[in-house]
PDB file of N, CA, C and O in Angstrom:
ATOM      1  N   UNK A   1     -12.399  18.027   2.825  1.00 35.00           N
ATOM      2  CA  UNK A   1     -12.302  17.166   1.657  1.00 35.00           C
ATOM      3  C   UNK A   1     -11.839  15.786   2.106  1.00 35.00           C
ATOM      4  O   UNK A   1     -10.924  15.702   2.924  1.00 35.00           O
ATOM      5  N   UNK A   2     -12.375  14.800   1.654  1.00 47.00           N
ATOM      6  CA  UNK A   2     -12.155  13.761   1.816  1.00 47.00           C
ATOM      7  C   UNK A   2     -10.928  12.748   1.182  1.00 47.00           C
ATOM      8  O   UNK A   2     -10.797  12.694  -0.041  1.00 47.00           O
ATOM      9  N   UNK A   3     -10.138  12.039   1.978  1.00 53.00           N
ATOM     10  CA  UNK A   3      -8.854  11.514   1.187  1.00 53.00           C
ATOM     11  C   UNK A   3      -8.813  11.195   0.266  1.00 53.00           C
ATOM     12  O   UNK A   3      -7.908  11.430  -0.533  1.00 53.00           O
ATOM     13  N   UNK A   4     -10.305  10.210  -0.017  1.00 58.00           N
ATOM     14  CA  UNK A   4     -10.259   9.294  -1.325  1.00 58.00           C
ATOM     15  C   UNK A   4     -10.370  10.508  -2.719  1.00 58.00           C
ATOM     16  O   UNK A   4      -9.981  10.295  -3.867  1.00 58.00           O
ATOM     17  N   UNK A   5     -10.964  11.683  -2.237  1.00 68.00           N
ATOM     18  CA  UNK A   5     -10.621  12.254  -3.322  1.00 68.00           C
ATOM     19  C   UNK A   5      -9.735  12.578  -4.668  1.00 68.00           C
ATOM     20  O   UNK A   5      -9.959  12.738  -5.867  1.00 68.00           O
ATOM     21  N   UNK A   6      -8.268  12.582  -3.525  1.00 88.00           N
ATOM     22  CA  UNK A   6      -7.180  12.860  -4.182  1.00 88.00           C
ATOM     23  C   UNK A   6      -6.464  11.978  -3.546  1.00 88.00           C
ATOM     24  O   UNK A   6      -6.266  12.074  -2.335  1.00 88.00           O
ATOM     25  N   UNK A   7      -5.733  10.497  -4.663  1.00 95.00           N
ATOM     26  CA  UNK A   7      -5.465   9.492  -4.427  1.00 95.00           C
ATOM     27  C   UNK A   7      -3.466  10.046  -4.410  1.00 95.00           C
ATOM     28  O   UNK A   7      -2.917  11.081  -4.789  1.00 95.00           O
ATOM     29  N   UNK A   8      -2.983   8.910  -3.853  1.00 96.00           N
ATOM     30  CA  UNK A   8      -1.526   9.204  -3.363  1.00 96.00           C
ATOM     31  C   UNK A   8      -0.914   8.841  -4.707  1.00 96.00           C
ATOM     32  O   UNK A   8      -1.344   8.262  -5.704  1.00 96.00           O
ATOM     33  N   UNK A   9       0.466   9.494  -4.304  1.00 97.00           N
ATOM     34  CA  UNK A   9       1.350   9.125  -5.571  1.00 97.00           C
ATOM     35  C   UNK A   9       1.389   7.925  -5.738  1.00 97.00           C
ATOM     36  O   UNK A   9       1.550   7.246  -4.724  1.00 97.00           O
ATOM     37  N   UNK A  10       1.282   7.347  -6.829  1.00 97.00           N
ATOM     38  CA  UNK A  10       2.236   6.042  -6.845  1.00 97.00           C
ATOM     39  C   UNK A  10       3.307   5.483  -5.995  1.00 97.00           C
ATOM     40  O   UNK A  10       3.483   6.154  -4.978  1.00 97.00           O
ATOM     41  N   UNK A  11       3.753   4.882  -6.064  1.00 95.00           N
ATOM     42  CA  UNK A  11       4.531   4.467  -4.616  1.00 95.00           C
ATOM     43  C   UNK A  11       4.574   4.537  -3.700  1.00 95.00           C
ATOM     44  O   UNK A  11       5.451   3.983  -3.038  1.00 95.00           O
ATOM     45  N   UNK A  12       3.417   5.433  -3.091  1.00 96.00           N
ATOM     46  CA  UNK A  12       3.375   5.626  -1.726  1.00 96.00           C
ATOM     47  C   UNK A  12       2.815   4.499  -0.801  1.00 96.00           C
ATOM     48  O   UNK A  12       2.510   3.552  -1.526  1.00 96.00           O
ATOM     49  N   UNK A  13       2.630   4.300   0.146  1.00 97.00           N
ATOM     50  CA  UNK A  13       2.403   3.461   1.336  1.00 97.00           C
ATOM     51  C   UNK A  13       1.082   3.885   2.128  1.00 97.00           C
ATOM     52  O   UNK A  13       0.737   4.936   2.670  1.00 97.00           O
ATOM     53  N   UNK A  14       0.546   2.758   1.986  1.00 98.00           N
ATOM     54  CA  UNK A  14      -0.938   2.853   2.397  1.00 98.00           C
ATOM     55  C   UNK A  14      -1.629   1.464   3.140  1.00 98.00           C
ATOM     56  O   UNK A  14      -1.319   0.318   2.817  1.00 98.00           O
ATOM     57  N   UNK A  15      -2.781   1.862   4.364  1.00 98.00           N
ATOM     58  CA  UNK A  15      -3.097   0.276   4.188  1.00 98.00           C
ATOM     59  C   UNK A  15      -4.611   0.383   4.356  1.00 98.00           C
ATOM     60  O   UNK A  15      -5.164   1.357   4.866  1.00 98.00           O
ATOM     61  N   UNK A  16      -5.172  -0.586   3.933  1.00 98.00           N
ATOM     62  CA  UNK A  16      -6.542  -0.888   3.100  1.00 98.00           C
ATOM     63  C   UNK A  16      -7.267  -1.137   4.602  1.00 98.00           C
ATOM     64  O   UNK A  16      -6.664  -2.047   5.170  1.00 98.00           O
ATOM     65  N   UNK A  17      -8.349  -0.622   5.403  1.00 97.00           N
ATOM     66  CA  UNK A  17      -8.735  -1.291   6.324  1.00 97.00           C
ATOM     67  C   UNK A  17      -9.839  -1.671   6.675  1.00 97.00           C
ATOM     68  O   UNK A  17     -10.570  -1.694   7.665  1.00 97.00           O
ATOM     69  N   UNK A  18      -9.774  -2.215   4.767  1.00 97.00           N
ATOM     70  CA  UNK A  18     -11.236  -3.251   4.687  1.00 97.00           C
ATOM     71  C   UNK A  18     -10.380  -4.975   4.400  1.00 97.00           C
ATOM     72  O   UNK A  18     -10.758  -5.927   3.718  1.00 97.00           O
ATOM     73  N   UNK A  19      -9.290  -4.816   5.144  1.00 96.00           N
ATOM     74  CA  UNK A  19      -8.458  -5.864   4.688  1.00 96.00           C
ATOM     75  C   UNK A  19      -7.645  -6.194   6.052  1.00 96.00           C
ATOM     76  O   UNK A  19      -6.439  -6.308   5.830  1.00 96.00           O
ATOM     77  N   UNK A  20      -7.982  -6.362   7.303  1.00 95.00           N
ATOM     78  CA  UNK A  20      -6.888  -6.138   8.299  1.00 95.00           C
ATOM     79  C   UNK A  20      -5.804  -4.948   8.372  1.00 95.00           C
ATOM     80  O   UNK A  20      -4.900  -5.053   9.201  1.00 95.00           O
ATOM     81  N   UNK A  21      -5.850  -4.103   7.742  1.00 95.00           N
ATOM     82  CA  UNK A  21      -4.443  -3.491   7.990  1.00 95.00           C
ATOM     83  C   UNK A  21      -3.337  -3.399   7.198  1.00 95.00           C
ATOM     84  O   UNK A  21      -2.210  -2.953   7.412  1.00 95.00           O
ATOM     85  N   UNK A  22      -3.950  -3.988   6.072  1.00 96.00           N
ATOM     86  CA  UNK A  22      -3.186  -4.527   4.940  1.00 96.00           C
ATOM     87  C   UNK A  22      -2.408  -3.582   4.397  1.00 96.00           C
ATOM     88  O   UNK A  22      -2.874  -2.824   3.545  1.00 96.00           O
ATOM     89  N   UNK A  23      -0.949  -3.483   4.867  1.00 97.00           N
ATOM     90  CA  UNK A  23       0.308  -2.599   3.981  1.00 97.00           C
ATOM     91  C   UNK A  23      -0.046  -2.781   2.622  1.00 97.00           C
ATOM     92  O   UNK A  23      -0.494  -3.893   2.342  1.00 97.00           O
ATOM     93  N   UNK A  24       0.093  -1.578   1.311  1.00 97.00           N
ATOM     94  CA  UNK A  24       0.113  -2.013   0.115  1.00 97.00           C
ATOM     95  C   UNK A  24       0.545  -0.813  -0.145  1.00 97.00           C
ATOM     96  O   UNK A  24       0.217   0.209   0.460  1.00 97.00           O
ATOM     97  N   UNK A  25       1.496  -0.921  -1.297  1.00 96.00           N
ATOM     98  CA  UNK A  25       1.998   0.248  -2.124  1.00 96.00           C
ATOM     99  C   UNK A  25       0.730   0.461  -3.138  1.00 96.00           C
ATOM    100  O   UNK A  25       0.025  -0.358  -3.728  1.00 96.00           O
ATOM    101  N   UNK A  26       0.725   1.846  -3.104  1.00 98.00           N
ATOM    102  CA  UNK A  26      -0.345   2.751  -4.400  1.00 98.00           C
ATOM    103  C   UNK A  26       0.376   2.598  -5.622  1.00 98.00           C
ATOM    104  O   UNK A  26       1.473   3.134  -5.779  1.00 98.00           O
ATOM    105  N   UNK A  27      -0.098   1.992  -6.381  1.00 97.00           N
ATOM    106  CA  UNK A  27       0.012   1.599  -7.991  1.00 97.00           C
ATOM    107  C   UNK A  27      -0.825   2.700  -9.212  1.00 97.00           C
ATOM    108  O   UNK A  27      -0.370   3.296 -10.188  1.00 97.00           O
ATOM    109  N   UNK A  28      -2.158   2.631  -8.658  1.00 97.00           N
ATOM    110  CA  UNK A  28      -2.708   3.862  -9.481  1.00 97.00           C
ATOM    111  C   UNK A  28      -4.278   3.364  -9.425  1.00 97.00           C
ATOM    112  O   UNK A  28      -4.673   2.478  -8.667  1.00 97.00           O
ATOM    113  N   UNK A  29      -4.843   3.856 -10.062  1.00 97.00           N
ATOM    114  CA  UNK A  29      -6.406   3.412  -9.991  1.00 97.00           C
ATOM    115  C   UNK A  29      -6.994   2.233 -11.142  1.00 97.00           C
ATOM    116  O   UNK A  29      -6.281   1.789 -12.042  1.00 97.00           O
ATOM    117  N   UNK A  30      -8.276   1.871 -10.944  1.00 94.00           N
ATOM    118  CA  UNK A  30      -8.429   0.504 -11.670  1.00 94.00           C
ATOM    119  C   UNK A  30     -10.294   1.079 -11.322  1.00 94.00           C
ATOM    120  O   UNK A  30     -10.883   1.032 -10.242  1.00 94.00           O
ATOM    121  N   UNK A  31     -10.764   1.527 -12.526  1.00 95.00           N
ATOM    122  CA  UNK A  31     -12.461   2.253 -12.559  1.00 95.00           C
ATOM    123  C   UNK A  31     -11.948   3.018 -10.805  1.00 95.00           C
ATOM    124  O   UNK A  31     -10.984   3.689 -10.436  1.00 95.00           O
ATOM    125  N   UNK A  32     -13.154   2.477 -10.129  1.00 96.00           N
ATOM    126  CA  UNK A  32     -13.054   3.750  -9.143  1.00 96.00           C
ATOM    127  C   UNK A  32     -12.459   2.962  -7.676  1.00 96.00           C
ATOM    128  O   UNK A  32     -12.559   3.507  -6.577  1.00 96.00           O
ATOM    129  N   UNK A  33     -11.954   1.863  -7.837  1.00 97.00           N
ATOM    130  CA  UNK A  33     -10.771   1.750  -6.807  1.00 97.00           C
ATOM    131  C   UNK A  33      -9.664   1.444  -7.278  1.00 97.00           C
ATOM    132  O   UNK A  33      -9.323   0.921  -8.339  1.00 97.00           O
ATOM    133  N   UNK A  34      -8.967   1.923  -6.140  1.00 98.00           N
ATOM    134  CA  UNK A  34      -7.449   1.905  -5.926  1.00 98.00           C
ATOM    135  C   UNK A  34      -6.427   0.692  -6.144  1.00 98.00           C
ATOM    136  O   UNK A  34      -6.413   0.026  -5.109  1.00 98.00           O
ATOM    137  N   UNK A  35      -5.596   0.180  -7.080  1.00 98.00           N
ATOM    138  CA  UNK A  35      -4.700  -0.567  -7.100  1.00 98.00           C
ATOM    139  C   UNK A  35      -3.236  -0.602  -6.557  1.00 98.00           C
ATOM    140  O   UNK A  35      -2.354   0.136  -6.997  1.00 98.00           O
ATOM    141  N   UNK A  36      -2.979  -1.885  -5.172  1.00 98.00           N
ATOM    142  CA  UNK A  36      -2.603  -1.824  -4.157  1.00 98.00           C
ATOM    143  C   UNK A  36      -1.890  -2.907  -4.985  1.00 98.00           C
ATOM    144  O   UNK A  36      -2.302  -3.578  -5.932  1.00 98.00           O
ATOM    145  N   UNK A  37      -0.594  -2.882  -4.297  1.00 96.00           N
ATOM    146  CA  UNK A  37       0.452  -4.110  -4.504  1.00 96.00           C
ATOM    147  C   UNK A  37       1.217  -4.351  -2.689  1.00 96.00           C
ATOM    148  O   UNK A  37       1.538  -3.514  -1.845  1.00 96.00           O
ATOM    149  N   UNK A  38       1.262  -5.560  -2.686  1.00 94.00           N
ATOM    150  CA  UNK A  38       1.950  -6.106  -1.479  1.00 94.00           C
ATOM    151  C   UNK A  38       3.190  -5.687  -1.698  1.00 94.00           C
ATOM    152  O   UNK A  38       3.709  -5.666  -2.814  1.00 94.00           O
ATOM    153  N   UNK A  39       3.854  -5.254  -0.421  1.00 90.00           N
ATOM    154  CA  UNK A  39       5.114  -4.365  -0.876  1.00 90.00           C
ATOM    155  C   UNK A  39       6.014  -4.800  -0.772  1.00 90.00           C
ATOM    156  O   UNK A  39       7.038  -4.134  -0.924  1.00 90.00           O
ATOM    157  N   UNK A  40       6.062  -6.668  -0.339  1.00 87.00           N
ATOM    158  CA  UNK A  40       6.917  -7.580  -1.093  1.00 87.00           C
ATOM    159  C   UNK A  40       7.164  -8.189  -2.497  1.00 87.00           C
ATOM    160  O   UNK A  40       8.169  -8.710  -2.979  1.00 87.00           O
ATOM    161  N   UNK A  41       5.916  -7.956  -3.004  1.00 85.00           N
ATOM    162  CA  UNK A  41       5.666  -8.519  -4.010  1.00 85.00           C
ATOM    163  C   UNK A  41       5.008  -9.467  -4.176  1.00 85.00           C
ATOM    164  O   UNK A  41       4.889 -10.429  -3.416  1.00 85.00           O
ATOM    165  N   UNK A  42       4.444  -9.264  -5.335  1.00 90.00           N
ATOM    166  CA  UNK A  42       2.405 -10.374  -5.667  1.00 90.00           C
ATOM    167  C   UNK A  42       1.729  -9.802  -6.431  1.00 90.00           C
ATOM    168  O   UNK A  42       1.995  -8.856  -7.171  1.00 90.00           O
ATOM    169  N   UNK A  43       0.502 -10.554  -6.226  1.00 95.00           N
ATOM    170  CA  UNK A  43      -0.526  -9.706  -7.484  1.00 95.00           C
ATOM    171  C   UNK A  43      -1.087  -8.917  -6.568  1.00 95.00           C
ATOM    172  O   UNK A  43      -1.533  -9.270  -5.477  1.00 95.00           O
ATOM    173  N   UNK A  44      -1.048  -7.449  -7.191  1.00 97.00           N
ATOM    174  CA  UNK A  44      -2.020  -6.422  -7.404  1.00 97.00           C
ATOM    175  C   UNK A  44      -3.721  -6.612  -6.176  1.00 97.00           C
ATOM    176  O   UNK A  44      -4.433  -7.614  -6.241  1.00 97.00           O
ATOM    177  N   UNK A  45      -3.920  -5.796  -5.507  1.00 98.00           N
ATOM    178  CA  UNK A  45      -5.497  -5.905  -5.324  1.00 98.00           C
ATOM    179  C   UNK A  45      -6.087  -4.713  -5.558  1.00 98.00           C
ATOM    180  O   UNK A  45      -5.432  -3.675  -5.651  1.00 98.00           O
ATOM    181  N   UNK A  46      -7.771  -4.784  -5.707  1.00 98.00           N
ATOM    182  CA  UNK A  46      -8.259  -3.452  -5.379  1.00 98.00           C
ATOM    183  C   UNK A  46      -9.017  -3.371  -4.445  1.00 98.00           C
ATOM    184  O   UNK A  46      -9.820  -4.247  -4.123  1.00 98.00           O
ATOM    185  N   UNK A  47      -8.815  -2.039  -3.757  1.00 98.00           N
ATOM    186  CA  UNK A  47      -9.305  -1.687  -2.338  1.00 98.00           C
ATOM    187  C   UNK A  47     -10.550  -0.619  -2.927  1.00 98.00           C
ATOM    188  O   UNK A  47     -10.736  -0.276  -4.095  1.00 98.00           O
ATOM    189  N   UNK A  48     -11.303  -0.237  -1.727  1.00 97.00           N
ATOM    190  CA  UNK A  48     -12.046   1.791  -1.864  1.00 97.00           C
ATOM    191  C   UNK A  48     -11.657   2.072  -1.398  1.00 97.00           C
ATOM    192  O   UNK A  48     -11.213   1.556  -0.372  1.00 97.00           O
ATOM    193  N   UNK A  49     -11.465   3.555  -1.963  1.00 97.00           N
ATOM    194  CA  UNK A  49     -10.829   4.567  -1.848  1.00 97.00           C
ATOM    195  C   UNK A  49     -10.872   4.946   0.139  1.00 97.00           C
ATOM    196  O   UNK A  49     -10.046   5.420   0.919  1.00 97.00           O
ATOM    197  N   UNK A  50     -12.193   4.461   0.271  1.00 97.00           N
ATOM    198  CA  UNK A  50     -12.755   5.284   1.690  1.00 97.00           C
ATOM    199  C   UNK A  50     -12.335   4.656   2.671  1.00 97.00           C
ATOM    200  O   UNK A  50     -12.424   5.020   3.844  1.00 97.00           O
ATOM    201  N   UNK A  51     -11.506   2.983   1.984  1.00 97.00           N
ATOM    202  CA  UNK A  51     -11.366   2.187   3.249  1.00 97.00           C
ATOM    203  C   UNK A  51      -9.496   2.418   3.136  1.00 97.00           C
ATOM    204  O   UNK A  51      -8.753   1.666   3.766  1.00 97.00           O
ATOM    205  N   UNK A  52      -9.045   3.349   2.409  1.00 98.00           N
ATOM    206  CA  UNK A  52      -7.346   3.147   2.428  1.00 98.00           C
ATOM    207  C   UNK A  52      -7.398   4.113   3.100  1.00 98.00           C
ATOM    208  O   UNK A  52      -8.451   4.739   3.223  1.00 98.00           O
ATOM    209  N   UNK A  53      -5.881   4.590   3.904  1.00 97.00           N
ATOM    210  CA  UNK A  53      -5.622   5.253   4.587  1.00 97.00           C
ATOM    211  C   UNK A  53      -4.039   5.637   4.814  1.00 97.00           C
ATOM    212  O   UNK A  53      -3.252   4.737   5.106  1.00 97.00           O
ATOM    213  N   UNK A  54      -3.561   7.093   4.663  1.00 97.00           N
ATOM    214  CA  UNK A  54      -1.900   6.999   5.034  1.00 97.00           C
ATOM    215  C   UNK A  54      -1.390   5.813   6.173  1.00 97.00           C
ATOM    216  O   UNK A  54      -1.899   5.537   7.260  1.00 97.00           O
ATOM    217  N   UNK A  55      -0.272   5.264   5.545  1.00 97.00           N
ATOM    218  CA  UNK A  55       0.288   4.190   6.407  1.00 97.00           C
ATOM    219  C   UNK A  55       1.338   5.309   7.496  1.00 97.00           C
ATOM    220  O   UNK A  55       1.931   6.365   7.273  1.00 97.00           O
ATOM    221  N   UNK A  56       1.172   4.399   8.767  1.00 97.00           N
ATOM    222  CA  UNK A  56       1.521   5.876   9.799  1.00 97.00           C
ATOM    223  C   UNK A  56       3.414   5.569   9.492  1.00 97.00           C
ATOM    224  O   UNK A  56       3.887   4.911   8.565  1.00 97.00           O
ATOM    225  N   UNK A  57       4.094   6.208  10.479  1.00 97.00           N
ATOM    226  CA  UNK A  57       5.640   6.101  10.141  1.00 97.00           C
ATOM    227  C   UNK A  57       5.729   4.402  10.695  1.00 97.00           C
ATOM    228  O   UNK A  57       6.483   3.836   9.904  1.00 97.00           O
ATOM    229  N   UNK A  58       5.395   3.732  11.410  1.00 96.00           N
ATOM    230  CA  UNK A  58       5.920   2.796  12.056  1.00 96.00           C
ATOM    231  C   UNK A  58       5.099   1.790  11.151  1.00 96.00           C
ATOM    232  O   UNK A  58       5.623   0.677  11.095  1.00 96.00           O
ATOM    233  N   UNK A  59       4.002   1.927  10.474  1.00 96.00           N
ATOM    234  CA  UNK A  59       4.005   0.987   9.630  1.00 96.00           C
ATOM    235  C   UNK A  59       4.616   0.689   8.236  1.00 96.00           C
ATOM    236  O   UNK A  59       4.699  -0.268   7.465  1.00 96.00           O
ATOM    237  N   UNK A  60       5.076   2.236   8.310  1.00 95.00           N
ATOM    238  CA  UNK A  60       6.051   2.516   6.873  1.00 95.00           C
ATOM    239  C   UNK A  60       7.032   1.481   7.122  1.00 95.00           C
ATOM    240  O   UNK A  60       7.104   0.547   6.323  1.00 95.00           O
ATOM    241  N   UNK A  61       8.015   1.542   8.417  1.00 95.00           N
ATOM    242  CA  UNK A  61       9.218   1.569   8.719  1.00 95.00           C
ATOM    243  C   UNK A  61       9.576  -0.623   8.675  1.00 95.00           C
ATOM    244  O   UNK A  61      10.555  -1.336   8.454  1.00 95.00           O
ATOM    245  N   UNK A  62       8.204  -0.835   9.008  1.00 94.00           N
ATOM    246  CA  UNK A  62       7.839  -2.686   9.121  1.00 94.00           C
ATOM    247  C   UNK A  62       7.986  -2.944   7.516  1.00 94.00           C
ATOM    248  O   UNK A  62       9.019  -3.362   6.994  1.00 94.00           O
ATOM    249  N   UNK A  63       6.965  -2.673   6.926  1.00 92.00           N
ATOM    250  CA  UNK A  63       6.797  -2.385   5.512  1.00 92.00           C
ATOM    251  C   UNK A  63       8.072  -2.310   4.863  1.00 92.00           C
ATOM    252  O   UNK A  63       8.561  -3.340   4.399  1.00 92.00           O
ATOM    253  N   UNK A  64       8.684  -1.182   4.773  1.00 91.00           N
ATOM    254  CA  UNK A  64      10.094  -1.258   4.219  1.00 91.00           C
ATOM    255  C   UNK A  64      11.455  -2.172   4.454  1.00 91.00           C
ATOM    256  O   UNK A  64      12.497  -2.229   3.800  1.00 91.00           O
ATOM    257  N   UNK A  65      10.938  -3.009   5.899  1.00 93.00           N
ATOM    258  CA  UNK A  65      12.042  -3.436   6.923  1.00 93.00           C
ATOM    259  C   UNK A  65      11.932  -5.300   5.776  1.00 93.00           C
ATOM    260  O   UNK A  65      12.700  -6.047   5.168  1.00 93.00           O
ATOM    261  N   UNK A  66      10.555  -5.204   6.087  1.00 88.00           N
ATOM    262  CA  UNK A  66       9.909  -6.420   4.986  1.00 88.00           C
ATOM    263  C   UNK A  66      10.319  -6.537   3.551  1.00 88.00           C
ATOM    264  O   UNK A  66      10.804  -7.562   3.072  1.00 88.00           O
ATOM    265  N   UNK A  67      10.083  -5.366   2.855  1.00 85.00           N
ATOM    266  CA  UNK A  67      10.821  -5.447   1.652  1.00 85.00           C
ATOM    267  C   UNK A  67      12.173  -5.325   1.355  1.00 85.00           C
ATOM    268  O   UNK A  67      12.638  -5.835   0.336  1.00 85.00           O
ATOM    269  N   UNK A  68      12.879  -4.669   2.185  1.00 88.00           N
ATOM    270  CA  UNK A  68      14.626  -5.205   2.551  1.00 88.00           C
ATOM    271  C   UNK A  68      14.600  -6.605   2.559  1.00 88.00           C
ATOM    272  O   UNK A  68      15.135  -7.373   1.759  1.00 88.00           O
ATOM    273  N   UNK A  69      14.099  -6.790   3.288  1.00 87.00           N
ATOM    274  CA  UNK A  69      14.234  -8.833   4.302  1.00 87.00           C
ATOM    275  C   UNK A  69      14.048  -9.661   2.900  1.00 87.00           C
ATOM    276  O   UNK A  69      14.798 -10.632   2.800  1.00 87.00           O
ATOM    277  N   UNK A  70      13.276  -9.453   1.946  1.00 83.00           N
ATOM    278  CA  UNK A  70      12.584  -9.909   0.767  1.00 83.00           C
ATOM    279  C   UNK A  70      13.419 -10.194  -0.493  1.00 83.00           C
ATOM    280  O   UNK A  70      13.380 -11.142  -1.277  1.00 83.00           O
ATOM    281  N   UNK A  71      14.506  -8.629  -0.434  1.00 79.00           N
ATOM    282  CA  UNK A  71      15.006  -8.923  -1.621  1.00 79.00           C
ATOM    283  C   UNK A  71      15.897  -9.451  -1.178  1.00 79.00           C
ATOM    284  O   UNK A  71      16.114 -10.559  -1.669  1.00 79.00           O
ATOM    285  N   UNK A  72      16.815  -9.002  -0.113  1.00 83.00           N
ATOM    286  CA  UNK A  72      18.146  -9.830   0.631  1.00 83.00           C
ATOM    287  C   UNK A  72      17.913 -11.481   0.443  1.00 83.00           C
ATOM    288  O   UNK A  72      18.636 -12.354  -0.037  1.00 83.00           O
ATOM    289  N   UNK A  73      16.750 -11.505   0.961  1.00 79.00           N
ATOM    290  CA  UNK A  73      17.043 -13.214   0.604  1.00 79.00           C
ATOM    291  C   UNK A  73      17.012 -14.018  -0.385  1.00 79.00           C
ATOM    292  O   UNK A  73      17.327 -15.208  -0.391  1.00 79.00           O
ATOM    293  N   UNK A  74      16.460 -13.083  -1.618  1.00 73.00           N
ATOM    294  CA  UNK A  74      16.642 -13.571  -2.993  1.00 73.00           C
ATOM    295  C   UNK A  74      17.893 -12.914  -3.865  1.00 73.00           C
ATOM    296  O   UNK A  74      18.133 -12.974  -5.071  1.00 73.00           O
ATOM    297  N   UNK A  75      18.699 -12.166  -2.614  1.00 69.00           N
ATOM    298  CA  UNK A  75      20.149 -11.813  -3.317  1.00 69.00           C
ATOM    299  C   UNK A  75      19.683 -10.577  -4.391  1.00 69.00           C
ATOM    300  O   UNK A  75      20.520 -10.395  -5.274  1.00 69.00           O
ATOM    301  N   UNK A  76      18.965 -10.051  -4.432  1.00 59.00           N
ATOM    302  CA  UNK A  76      18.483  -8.815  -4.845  1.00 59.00           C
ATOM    303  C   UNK A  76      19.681  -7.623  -4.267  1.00 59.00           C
ATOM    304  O   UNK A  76      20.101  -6.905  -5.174  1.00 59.00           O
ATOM    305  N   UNK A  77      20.071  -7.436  -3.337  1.00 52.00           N
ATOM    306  CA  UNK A  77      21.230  -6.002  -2.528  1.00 52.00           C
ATOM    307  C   UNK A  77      21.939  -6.923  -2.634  1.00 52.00           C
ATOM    308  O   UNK A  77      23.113  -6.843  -2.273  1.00 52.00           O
TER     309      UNK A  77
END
């Protein structure tokens, strides 16, 4: 079975790689692609399904390291 089948939870971590590589949190679907948010924050994109892919641990770990760095500097923590 194929991934795009069964799309990730919401919030999960994914990256689009019809886009460079592009980290984006799973938001939910939008017709039959996927709605991706920059996981700093921005507008929304949509990807296919066939071109997203689990984000591995070490891109999780950048990703999350980024959205720490993000809110810290707007005094968010």
């Amino acid at each position: 079975m194929h991934e795009a089948d069964h799309p990730p939870a919401p919030g999960t971590l994914v990256v689009d790689t019809s886009r460079g590589d592009r980290v984006g949190e799973f938001r939910g679907l939008a017709g039959p692609y996927w709605a991706l948010r920059p996981v700093r924050g921005g507008p929304e994109w949509e990807a296919e399904p066939h071109a997203v892919r689990p984000a591995d641990p070490m891109e999780r770990l950048r990703a999350e390291t980024a959205r720490r760095n993000a809110r810290s500097a707007e005094g968010l923590l």
